[in-house]
XYZ file of C-alpha atoms in Angstrom:
192
model
C -39.370 85.044 278.252
C -39.212 88.477 279.855
C -38.412 91.736 278.130
C -34.799 92.824 278.554
C -33.570 96.393 278.812
C -30.171 96.458 277.093
C -28.175 99.679 276.989
C -28.578 101.906 273.955
C -24.867 101.626 273.124
C -24.957 97.818 273.062
C -23.599 96.484 269.743
C -26.704 94.369 269.052
C -28.958 97.368 269.755
C -26.939 99.643 267.460
C -27.134 97.003 264.724
C -30.895 96.659 265.228
C -31.317 100.450 264.983
C -29.200 100.560 261.818
C -31.174 97.746 260.173
C -34.515 99.242 261.207
C -33.595 102.672 259.841
C -32.367 101.163 256.557
C -35.693 99.403 256.094
C -37.705 102.475 257.126
C -35.865 104.607 254.553
C -36.291 101.944 251.856
C -40.045 101.885 252.516
C -40.576 105.659 252.372
C -41.760 107.069 249.040
C -41.305 110.813 249.590
C -39.174 113.180 251.591
C -35.577 112.781 252.597
C -33.581 109.908 254.032
C -33.677 109.860 257.813
C -30.470 109.645 259.801
C -30.101 108.336 263.327
C -29.573 111.089 265.869
C -29.738 108.788 268.892
C -31.372 105.655 270.210
C -33.911 106.994 272.683
C -35.007 103.669 274.173
C -34.899 99.941 273.502
C -36.491 96.778 274.830
C -35.458 93.314 273.685
C -37.627 90.206 273.644
C -35.413 87.135 273.105
C -37.140 84.368 271.146
C -37.168 80.762 272.378
C -34.869 79.315 269.722
C -32.784 82.105 268.184
C -33.066 85.778 267.502
C -34.752 88.664 269.246
C -37.505 91.182 268.717
C -36.339 94.739 269.403
C -38.764 97.518 270.346
C -36.952 100.722 269.405
C -37.624 104.424 269.741
C -35.189 106.315 267.518
C -34.610 110.069 267.397
C -34.034 110.950 263.739
C -33.159 113.936 261.541
C -33.473 114.291 257.798
C -30.525 114.450 255.430
C -29.759 116.080 252.104
C -30.455 112.790 250.245
C -33.931 112.291 248.800
C -35.494 108.873 249.457
C -35.539 108.205 245.704
C -31.721 108.176 245.751
C -31.881 104.875 247.720
C -28.640 105.773 249.504
C -27.839 104.356 252.929
C -28.472 106.804 255.751
C -24.824 106.593 256.842
C -23.775 107.899 253.404
C -25.935 111.030 253.615
C -25.086 114.348 255.221
C -27.477 115.564 257.910
C -28.843 119.057 257.394
C -27.843 122.046 259.485
C -29.857 122.263 262.699
C -31.904 125.280 261.569
C -32.989 123.602 258.296
C -33.659 120.074 259.470
C -36.785 118.061 259.975
C -36.587 115.972 263.129
C -38.704 113.481 264.977
C -39.049 109.977 266.371
C -39.539 106.600 264.784
C -40.982 103.729 266.777
C -39.989 100.414 265.230
C -40.393 96.717 265.962
C -37.772 94.576 264.246
C -37.014 90.848 264.440
C -33.357 89.932 264.047
C -31.909 86.444 263.771
C -28.177 86.753 263.154
C -27.615 82.987 262.813
C -30.033 82.841 259.854
C -29.199 86.358 258.578
C -32.788 87.602 258.997
C -33.830 91.162 259.739
C -37.568 91.765 259.389
C -39.120 95.136 260.200
C -42.551 94.206 261.567
C -43.912 97.730 261.890
C -42.827 101.331 262.271
C -44.282 104.788 262.751
C -42.384 108.030 262.311
C -43.614 111.417 263.479
C -41.606 114.242 261.906
C -41.762 118.008 262.195
C -39.671 120.971 261.024
C -37.680 123.059 263.445
C -40.010 125.816 264.729
C -39.419 129.248 263.107
C -38.990 130.908 266.525
C -35.964 128.642 267.174
C -34.505 129.428 263.752
C -34.855 133.163 264.342
C -33.049 132.976 267.710
C -30.150 130.990 266.209
C -30.061 132.622 262.785
C -32.289 135.706 262.414
C -31.369 136.190 258.737
C -31.812 132.555 257.667
C -34.507 131.524 255.196
C -37.670 130.118 256.745
C -39.365 126.976 255.404
C -42.582 127.484 253.498
C -45.150 125.352 251.693
C -43.442 123.834 248.607
C -46.723 123.573 246.663
C -47.118 127.343 246.346
C -46.870 128.492 242.689
C -44.000 130.926 243.356
C -41.729 127.993 244.281
C -42.661 125.986 241.187
C -41.886 129.083 239.120
C -38.470 129.401 240.819
C -37.748 125.712 240.128
C -38.778 126.062 236.465
C -36.508 129.117 236.049
C -33.603 127.292 237.665
C -34.142 124.210 235.527
C -34.349 126.334 232.350
C -30.836 127.581 233.112
C -29.674 124.007 233.721
C -31.239 122.826 230.439
C -29.571 125.684 228.534
C -26.105 125.113 230.021
C -25.954 121.324 230.367
C -24.544 118.979 227.767
C -27.394 116.494 228.229
C -29.058 115.289 225.014
C -32.625 115.706 226.320
C -34.467 118.385 228.224
C -35.452 117.827 231.845
C -38.700 118.912 233.491
C -39.657 119.578 237.104
C -41.252 116.517 238.700
C -42.101 118.264 241.991
C -40.800 120.775 244.513
C -39.714 118.950 247.664
C -38.600 121.847 249.878
C -39.076 125.577 249.760
C -38.025 128.539 251.829
C -37.999 132.303 251.570
C -35.729 135.037 252.848
C -36.253 138.760 252.643
C -33.096 140.528 251.496
C -33.781 143.620 249.369
C -36.811 141.748 248.099
C -37.972 138.169 248.419
C -35.397 135.439 247.705
C -36.787 131.970 247.065
C -34.905 128.730 247.714
C -36.181 125.473 246.288
C -35.182 121.840 246.201
C -36.885 119.847 243.495
C -36.873 116.554 241.640
C -36.363 116.506 237.890
C -37.057 113.923 235.232
C -35.613 113.481 231.773
C -38.088 114.099 228.961
C -38.190 112.552 225.493
C -37.647 116.018 223.983
C -34.246 116.185 222.304
C -32.249 119.383 222.611
C -31.615 119.120 218.861
C -35.320 119.669 218.144
C -36.645 123.185 218.058
């Protein structure tokens, strides 16, 4: 059978994009959940008996939900344009609605941050993304977590697992902004 070119706003295409993005996010081990910005292109290959293979190119943006949260992309808030990571995911997904099958055969996502020159034209005073592995950002995360540990009513201390995003802004001096993952330790707050 020949490849079809359905419209991007076709219900079956939107469902295929949703299912593909859910499976892409479930497969990712680091970073943030991707949200659908738009369906860039689609081709459909109907199968002889039932179902179809969809060849999708999806424009995506990252959200405020880390992939470890396992939330659905529709339940996550997309970041502001000047702080987002954006890109395209190419996906091949087989869908058979009669048998309730959705199998993501393969995907590839190419992501990149918004270029600093764009950020500065839209928001000249906004923080600019930086490398999260630099020691100054780990130090900022540790200081922030120390305050959390001191003020929280949790029974155990938490430690920094890793810094996932970092940015810097010059105000009177440098201001560091970090997003990081934490993990509960076995150290009780009752122990000295």
